[in-house]
Short mmCIF file of C-alpha atoms in Angstrom, two decimals:
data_model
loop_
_atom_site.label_atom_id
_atom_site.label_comp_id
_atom_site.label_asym_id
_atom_site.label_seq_id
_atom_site.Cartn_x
_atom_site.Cartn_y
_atom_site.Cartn_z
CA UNK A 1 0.00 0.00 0.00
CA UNK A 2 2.98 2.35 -0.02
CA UNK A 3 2.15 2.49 -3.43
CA UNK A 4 -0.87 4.63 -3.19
CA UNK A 5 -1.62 7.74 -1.36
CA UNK A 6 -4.37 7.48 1.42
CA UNK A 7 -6.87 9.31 2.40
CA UNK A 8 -4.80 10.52 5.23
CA UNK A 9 -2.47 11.95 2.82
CA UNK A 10 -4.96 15.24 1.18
CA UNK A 11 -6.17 18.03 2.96
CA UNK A 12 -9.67 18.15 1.80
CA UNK A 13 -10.98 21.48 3.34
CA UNK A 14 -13.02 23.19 0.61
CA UNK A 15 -11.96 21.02 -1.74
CA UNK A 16 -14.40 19.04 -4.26
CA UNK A 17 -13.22 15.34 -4.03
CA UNK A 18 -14.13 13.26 -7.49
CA UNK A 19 -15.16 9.85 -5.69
CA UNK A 20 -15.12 6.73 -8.29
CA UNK A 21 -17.84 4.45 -6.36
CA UNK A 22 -19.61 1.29 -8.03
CA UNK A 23 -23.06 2.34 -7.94
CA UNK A 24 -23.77 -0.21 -10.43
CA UNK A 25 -26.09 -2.01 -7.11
CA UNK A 26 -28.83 -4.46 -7.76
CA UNK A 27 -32.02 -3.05 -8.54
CA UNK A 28 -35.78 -4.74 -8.34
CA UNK A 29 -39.15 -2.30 -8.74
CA UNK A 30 -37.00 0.67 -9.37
CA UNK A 31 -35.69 0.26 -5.75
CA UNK A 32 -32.01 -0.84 -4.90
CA UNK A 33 -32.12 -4.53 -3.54
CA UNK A 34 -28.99 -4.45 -1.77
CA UNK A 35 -26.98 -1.51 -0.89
CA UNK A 36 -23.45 -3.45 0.24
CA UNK A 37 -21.57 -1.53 -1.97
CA UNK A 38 -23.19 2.11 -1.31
CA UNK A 39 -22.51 1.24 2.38
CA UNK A 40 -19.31 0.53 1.91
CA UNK A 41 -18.53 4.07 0.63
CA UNK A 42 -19.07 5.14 4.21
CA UNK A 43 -15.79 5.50 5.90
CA UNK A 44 -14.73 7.73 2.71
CA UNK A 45 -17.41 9.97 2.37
CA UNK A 46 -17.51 10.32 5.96
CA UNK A 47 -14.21 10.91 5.93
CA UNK A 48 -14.37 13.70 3.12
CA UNK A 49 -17.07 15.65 4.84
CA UNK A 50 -15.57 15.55 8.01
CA UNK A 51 -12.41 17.43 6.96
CA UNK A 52 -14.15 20.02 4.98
CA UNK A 53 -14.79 18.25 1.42
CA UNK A 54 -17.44 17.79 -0.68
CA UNK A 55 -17.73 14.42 -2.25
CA UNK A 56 -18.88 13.85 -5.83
CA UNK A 57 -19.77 10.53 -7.13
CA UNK A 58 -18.97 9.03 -10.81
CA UNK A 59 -19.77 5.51 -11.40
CA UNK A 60 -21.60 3.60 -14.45
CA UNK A 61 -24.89 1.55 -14.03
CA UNK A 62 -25.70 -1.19 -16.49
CA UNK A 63 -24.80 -0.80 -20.31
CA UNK A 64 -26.25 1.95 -22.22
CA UNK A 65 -23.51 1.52 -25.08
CA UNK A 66 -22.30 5.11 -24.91
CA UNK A 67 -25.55 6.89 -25.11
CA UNK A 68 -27.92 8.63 -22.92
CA UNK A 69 -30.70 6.82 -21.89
CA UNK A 70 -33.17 7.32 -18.75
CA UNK A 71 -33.47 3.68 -17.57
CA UNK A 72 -30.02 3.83 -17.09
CA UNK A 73 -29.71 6.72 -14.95
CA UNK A 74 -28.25 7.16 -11.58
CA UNK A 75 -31.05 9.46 -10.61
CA UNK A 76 -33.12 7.04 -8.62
CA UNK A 77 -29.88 5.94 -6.25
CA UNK A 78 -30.30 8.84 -4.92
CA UNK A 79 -32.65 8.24 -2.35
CA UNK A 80 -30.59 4.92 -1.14
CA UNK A 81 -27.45 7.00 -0.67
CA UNK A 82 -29.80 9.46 1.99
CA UNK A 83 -30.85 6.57 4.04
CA UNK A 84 -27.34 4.66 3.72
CA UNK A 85 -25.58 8.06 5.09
CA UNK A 86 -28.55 10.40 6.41
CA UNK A 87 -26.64 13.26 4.37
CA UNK A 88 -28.67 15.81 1.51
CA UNK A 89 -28.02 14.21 -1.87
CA UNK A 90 -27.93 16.07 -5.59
CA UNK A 91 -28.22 14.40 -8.10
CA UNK A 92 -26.05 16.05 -11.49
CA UNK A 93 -28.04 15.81 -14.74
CA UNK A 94 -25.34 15.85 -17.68
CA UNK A 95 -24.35 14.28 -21.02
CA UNK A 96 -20.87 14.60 -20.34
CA UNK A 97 -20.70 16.57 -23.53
CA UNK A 98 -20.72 20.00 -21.66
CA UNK A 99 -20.26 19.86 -17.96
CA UNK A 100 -20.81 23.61 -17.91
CA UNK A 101 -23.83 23.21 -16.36
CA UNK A 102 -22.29 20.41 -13.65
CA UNK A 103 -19.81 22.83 -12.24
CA UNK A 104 -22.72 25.80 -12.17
CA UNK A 105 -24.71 23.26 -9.85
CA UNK A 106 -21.44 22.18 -7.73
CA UNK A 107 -20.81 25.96 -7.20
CA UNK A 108 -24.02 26.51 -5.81
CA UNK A 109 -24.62 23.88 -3.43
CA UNK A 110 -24.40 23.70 0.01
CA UNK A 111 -21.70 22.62 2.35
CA UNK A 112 -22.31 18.89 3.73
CA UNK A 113 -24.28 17.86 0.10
CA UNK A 114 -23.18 14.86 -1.40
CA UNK A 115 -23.49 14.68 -5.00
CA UNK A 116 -23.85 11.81 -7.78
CA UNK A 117 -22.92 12.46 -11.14
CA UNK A 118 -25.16 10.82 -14.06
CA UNK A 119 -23.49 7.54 -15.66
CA UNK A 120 -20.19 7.73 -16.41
CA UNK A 121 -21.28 5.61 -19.27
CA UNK A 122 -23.84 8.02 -21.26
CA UNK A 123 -20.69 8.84 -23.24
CA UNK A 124 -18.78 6.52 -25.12
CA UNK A 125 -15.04 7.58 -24.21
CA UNK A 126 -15.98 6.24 -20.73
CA UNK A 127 -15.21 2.95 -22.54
CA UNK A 128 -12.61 4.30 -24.67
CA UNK A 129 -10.49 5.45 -21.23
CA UNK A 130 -10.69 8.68 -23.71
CA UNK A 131 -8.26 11.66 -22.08
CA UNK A 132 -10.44 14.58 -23.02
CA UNK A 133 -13.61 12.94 -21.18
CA UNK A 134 -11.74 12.15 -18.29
CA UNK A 135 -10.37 15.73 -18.32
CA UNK A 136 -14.08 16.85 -18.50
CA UNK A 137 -14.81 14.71 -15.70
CA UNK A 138 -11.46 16.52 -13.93
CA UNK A 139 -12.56 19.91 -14.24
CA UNK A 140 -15.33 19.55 -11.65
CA UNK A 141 -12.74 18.21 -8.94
CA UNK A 142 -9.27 18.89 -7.24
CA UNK A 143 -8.99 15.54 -5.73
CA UNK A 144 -9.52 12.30 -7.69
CA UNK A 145 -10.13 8.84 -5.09
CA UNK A 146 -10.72 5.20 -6.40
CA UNK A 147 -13.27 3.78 -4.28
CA UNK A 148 -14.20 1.19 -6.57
CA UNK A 149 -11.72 -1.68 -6.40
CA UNK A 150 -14.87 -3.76 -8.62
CA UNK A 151 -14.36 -1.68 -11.53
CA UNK A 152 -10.70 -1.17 -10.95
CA UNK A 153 -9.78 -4.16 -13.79
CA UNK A 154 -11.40 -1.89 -16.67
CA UNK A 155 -9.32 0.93 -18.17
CA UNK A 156 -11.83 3.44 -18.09
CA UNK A 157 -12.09 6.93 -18.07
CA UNK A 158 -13.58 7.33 -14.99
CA UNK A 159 -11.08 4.39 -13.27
CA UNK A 160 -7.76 5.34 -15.58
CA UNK A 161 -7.48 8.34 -17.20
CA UNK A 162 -8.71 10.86 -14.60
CA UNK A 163 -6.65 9.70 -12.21
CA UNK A 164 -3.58 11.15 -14.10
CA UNK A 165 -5.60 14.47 -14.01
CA UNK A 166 -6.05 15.04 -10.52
CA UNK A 167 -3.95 14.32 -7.34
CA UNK A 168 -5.27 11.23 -6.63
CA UNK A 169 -5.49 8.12 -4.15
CA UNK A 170 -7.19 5.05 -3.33
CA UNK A 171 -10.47 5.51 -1.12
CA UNK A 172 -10.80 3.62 2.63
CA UNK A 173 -12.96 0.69 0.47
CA UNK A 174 -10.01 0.56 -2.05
CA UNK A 175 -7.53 0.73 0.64
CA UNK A 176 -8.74 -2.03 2.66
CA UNK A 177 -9.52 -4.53 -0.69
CA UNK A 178 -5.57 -3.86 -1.70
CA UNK A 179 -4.51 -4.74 1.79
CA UNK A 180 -6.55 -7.66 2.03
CA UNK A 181 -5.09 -8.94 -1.28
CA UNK A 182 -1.72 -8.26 -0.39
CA UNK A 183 -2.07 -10.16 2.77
CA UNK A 184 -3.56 -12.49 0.69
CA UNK A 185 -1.27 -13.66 -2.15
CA UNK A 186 1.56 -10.45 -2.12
CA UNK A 187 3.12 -11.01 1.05
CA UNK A 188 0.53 -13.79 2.63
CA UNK A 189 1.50 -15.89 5.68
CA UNK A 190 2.77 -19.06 4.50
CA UNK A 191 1.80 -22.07 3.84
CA UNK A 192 -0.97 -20.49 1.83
CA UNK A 193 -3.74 -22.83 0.41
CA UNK A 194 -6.35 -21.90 -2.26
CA UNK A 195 -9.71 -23.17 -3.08
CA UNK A 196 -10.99 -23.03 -6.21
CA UNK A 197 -14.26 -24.60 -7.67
CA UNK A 198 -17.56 -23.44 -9.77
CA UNK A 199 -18.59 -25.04 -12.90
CA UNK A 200 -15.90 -25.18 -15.74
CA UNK A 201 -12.04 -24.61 -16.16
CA UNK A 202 -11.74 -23.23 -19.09
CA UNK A 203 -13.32 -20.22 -17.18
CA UNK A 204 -10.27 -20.31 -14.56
CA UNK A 205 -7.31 -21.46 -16.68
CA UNK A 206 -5.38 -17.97 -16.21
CA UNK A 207 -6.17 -18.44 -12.25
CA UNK A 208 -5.15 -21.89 -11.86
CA UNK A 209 -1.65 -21.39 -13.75
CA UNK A 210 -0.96 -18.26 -11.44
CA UNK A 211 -1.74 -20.11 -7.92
CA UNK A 212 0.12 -23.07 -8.56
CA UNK A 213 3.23 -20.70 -8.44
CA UNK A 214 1.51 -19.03 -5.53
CA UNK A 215 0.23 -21.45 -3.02
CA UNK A 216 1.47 -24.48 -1.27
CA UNK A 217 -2.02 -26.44 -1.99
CA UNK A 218 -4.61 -26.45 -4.59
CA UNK A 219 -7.86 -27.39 -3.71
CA UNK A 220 -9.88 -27.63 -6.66
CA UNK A 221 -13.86 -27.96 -6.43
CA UNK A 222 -17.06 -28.46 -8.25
CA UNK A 223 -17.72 -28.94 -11.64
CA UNK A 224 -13.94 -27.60 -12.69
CA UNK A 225 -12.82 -31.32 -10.25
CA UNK A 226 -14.60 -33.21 -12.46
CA UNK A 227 -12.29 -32.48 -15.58
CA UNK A 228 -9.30 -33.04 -13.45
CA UNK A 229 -10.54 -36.39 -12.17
CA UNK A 230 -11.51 -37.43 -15.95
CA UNK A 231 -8.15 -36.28 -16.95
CA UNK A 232 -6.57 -39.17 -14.32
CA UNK A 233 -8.73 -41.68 -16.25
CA UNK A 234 -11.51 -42.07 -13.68
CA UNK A 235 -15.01 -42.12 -14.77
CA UNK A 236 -17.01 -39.42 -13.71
CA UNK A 237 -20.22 -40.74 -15.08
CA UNK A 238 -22.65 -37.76 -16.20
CA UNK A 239 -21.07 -35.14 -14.45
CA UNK A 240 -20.46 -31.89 -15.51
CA UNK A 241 -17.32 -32.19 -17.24
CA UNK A 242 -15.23 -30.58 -19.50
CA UNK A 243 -13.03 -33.49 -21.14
CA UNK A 244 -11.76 -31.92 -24.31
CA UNK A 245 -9.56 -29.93 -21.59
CA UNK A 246 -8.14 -33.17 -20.45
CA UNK A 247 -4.87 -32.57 -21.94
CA UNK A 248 -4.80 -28.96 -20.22
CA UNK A 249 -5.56 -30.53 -17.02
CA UNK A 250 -2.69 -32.95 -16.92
CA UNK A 251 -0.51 -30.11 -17.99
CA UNK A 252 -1.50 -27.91 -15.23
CA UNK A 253 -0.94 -31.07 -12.75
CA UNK A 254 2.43 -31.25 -14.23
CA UNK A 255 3.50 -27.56 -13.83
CA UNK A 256 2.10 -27.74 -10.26
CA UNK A 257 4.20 -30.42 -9.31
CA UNK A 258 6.99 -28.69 -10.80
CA UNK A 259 6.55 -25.58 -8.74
CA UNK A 260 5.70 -28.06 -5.38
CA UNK A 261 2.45 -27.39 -5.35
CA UNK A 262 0.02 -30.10 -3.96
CA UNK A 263 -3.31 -30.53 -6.13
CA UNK A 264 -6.08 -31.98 -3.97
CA UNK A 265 -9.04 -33.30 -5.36
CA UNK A 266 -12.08 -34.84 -4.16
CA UNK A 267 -12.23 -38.79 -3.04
CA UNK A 268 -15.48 -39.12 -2.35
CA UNK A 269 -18.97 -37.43 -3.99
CA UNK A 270 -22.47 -36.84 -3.26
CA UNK A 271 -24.05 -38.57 -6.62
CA UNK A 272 -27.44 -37.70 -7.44
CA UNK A 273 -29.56 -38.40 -10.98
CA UNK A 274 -31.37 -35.53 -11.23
CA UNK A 275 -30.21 -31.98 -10.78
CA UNK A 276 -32.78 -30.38 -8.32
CA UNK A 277 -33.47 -29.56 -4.66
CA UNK A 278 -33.76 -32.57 -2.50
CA UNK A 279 -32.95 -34.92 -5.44
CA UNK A 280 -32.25 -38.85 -4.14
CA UNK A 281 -28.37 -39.01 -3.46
CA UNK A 282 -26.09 -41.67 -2.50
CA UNK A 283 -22.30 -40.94 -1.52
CA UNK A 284 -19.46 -42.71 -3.54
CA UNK A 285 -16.04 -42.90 -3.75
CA UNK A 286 -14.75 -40.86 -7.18
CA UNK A 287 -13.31 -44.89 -8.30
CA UNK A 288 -16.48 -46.45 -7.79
CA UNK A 289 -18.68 -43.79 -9.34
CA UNK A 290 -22.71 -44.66 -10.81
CA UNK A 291 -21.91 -44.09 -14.38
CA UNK A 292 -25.95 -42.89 -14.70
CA UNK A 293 -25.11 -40.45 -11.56
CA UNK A 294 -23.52 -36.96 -11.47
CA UNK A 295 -21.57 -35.47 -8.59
CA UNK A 296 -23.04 -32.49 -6.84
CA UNK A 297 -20.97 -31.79 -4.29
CA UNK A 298 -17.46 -33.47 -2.36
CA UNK A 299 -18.54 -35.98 -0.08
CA UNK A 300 -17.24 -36.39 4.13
CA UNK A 301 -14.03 -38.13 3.05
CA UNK A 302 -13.41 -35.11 0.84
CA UNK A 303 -14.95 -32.53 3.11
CA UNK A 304 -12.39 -34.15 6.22
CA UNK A 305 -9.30 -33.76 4.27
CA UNK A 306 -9.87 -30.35 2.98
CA UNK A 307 -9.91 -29.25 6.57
CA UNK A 308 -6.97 -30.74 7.59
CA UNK A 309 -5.21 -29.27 4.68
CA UNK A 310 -6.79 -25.55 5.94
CA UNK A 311 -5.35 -26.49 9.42
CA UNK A 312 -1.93 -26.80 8.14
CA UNK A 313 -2.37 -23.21 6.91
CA UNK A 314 -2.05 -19.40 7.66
CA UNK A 315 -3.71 -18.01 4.78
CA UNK A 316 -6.35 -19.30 2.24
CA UNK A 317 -8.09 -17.88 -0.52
CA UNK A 318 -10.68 -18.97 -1.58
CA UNK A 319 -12.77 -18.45 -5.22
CA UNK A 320 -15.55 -20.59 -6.01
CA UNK A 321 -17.92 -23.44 -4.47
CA UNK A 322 -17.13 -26.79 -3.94
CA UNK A 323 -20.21 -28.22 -5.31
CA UNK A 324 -24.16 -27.31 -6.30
CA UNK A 325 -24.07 -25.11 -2.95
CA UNK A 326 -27.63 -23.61 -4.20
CA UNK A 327 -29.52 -26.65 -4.08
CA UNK A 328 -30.12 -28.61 -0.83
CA UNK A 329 -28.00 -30.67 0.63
CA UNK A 330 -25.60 -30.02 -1.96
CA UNK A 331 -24.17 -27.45 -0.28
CA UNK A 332 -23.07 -29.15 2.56
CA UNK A 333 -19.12 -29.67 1.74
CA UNK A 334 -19.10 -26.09 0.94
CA UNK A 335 -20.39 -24.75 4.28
CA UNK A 336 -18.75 -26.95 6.45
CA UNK A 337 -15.45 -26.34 4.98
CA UNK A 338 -16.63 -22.57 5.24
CA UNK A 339 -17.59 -23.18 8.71
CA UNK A 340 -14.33 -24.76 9.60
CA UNK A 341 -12.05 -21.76 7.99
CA UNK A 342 -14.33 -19.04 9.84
CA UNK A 343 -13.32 -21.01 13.02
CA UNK A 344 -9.95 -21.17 12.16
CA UNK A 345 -9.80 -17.50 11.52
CA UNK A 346 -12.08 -16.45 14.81
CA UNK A 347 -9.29 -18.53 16.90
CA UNK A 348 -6.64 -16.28 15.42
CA UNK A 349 -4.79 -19.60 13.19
CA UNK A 350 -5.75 -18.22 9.84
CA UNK A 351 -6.03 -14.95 7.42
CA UNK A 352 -8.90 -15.99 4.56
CA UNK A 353 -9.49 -13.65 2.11
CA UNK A 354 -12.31 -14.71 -0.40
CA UNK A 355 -14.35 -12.99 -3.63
CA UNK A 356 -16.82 -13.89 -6.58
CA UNK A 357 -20.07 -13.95 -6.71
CA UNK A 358 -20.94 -17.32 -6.09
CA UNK A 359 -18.30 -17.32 -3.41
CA UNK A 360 -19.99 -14.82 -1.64
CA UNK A 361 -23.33 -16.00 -1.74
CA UNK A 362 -22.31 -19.41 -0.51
CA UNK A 363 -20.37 -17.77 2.50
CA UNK A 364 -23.69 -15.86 3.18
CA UNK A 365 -25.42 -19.30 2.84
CA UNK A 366 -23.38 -21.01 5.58
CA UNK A 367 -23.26 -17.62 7.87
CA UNK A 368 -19.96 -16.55 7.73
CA UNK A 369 -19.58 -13.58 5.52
CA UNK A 370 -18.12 -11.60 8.84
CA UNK A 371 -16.00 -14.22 10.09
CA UNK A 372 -13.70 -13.93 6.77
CA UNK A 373 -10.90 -11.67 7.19
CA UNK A 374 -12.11 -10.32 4.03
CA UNK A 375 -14.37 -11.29 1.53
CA UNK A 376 -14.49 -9.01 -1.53
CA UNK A 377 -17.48 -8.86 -3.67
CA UNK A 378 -15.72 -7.38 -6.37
CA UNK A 379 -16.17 -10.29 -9.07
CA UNK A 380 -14.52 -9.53 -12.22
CA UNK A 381 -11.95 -7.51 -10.13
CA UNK A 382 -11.27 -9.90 -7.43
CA UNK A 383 -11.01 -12.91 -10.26
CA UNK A 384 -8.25 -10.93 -12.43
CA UNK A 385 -6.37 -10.29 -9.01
CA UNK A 386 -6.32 -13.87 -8.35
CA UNK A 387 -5.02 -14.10 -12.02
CA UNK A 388 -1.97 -12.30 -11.20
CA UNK A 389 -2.97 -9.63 -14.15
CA UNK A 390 -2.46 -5.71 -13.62
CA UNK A 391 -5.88 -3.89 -12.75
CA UNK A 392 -5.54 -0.39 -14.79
CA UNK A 393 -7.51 1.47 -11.69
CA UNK A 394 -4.81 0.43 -9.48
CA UNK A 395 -1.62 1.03 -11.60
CA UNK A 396 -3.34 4.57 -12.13
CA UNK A 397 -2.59 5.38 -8.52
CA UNK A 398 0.48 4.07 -8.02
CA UNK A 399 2.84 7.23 -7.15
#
């Protein structure tokens, strides 16, 4: 984090601070569903007007290809961003053509207002990470902070290109996702162990040929252990499977063992015949398998020796579900195993840093979202981290 200027580093008395958030929130009847990641901008706005500064907002919603277009419009957030922070909220009306107008409304307003810009995506150099946007986008600011780790793997106007416009610095959400991720895989406690399941691998090759250079064990999960267990000539019967990728699975075995890097897959599976809630399931062992069954989730043999591999280490991160977590009782591997690394972290023996969407809703499933010592719901973001690939948000801030 030396890297990056903090908020403690700006004096922000009667300055206008240019806050990239990711307003880009779930939405159902108009209303926003769940407002994690406006709450999350709390320590930084709070921050801001505490020390004299007026924040202003700038973040896309949804994808209105460049144009304006009022059901994409940040207008109705503004209400959520009230109750989330009990501050008065403007909303700023603009095309991002001509912000003449924009600066005419900032001047006006009152000390203590926070502001939201319309989508940073009504004009198509948003996209483009086009200078002269982001030095439209400048002009209404004297500070420029990244609050938006999410959208920080997109080279963006808003995310890139302003920030060589303004001084500029990572916000207390940004700060604490770059810490967590550096405790995670940039300087992590060692032995470090990673889990990584969900449905296919050809969606995770990048991630898996990063970690195994990484981490000390590989725990690989789901639909993506399927392939790997194909590729060591067992039959998986109807499981989800990817075996064209056979031959890229026993390469990536190979290169792990290279780098001394245990791969541990499951020996045991919950087998069901139909995939749905409930469905009758028998447990087998992943050499005896019901070539008319699939696997939908790790079974207790499995579930047993993933734990003692998290109790032989400090840190784990962890991407993915271990099996069919939304369908009961196919989630049970992955919320015990959850269970057991929230323990392990309470009791002071482990740092676990997790992200992805799935990931997150299957901590939330098993009740441990707060025992984590960080779980990121950055998606995209978090994924390309894990990747070991540059995010253009962050290099933007580096000093």
């Amino acid at each position: 984090m030396s890297d990056f200027k903090k908020l403690e580093d700006f004096d922000f008395n009667g300055k206008r601070v240019l806050v990239r958030a990711d307003l880009n929130v779930p939405v159902a009847a108009g209303k926003v569903s769940d407002s994690t990641r406006i709450v999350r901008l709390g320590p930084t706005i709070s921050h801001i007007i505490e020390h004299g500064g007026t924040p202003v907002l700038l973040s896309h919603f949804g994808r209105p290809k460049g144009e304006v277009n009022a059901d994409f419009s940040l207008e109705f957030i503004v209400t959520a961003i009230q109750n989330a922070f009990g501050q008065p909220v403007d909303f700023i009306k603009t095309d991002w053509v001509d912000v003449t107008s924009a600066k005419a409304q900032l001047d006006a307003g009152a000390k203590g207002t926070i502001y939201v810009m319309e989508n940073t995506r009504f004009h198509p150099g948003e996209e483009k990470n086009d200078t002269e946007l982001a030095a439209r986008m400048a002009s209404l600011g004297d500070i420029y902070l990244n609050d938006a780790f999410s959208a920080a793997h997109r080279a963006h106007a808003s995310t890139a290109a302003i920030a060589h416009q303004l001084p500029s610095g990572a916000g207390r959400a940004m700060e604490m996702e770059l810490s967590a991720l550096e405790a995670g895989l940039g300087k992590p406690k060692k032995p470090v162990i990673a889990l990584v399941g969900g449905a296919k691998v050809s969606t995770k090759l990048d991630l898996l040929e990063n970690l195994i250079h990484k981490v000390e064990a590989l725990v690989i999960g789901g639909g993506m252990a399927n392939t790997f267990l194909h590729s060591q000539g067992i039959d998986i019967g109807k499981s989800l499977c990817e075996k064209d990728l056979a031959d890229t699975a026993r390469r990536i075995y190979d290169k792990a063992a290279d780098a001394n890097c245990a791969i541990i897959l499951p020996i045991d599976g919950v087998v069901a015949w139909h995939f749905e809630a409930n469905a009758p399931n028998r447990t087998y062992g992943v050499e005896a398998m019901d070539p008319t069954g699939m696997m939908l989730d790790v079974g207790d043999h499995s579930i047993e020796r993933i734990k003692g591999a998290i109790d032989e280490a400090k840190t784990l991160i962890w991407n993915g579900p271990l099996g069919a977590f939304e369908l009961d009782p196919f989630g049970k591997g992955t919320i015990e195993v959850a269970q057991h690394a929230a323990k392990r972290t309470r009791d002071g023996k482990l740092v676990s840093v997790a992200g992805g969407g799935d990931t997150v809703a299957a901590l939330a499933k098993a009740k441990v979202v707060n025992d984590f010592t960080y779980v990121s719901t950055a998606g995209g973001a978090f994924l390309e981290w894990m990747e070991g690939k540059p995010l253009p948000g962050v290099e933007a801030l580096k000093a």
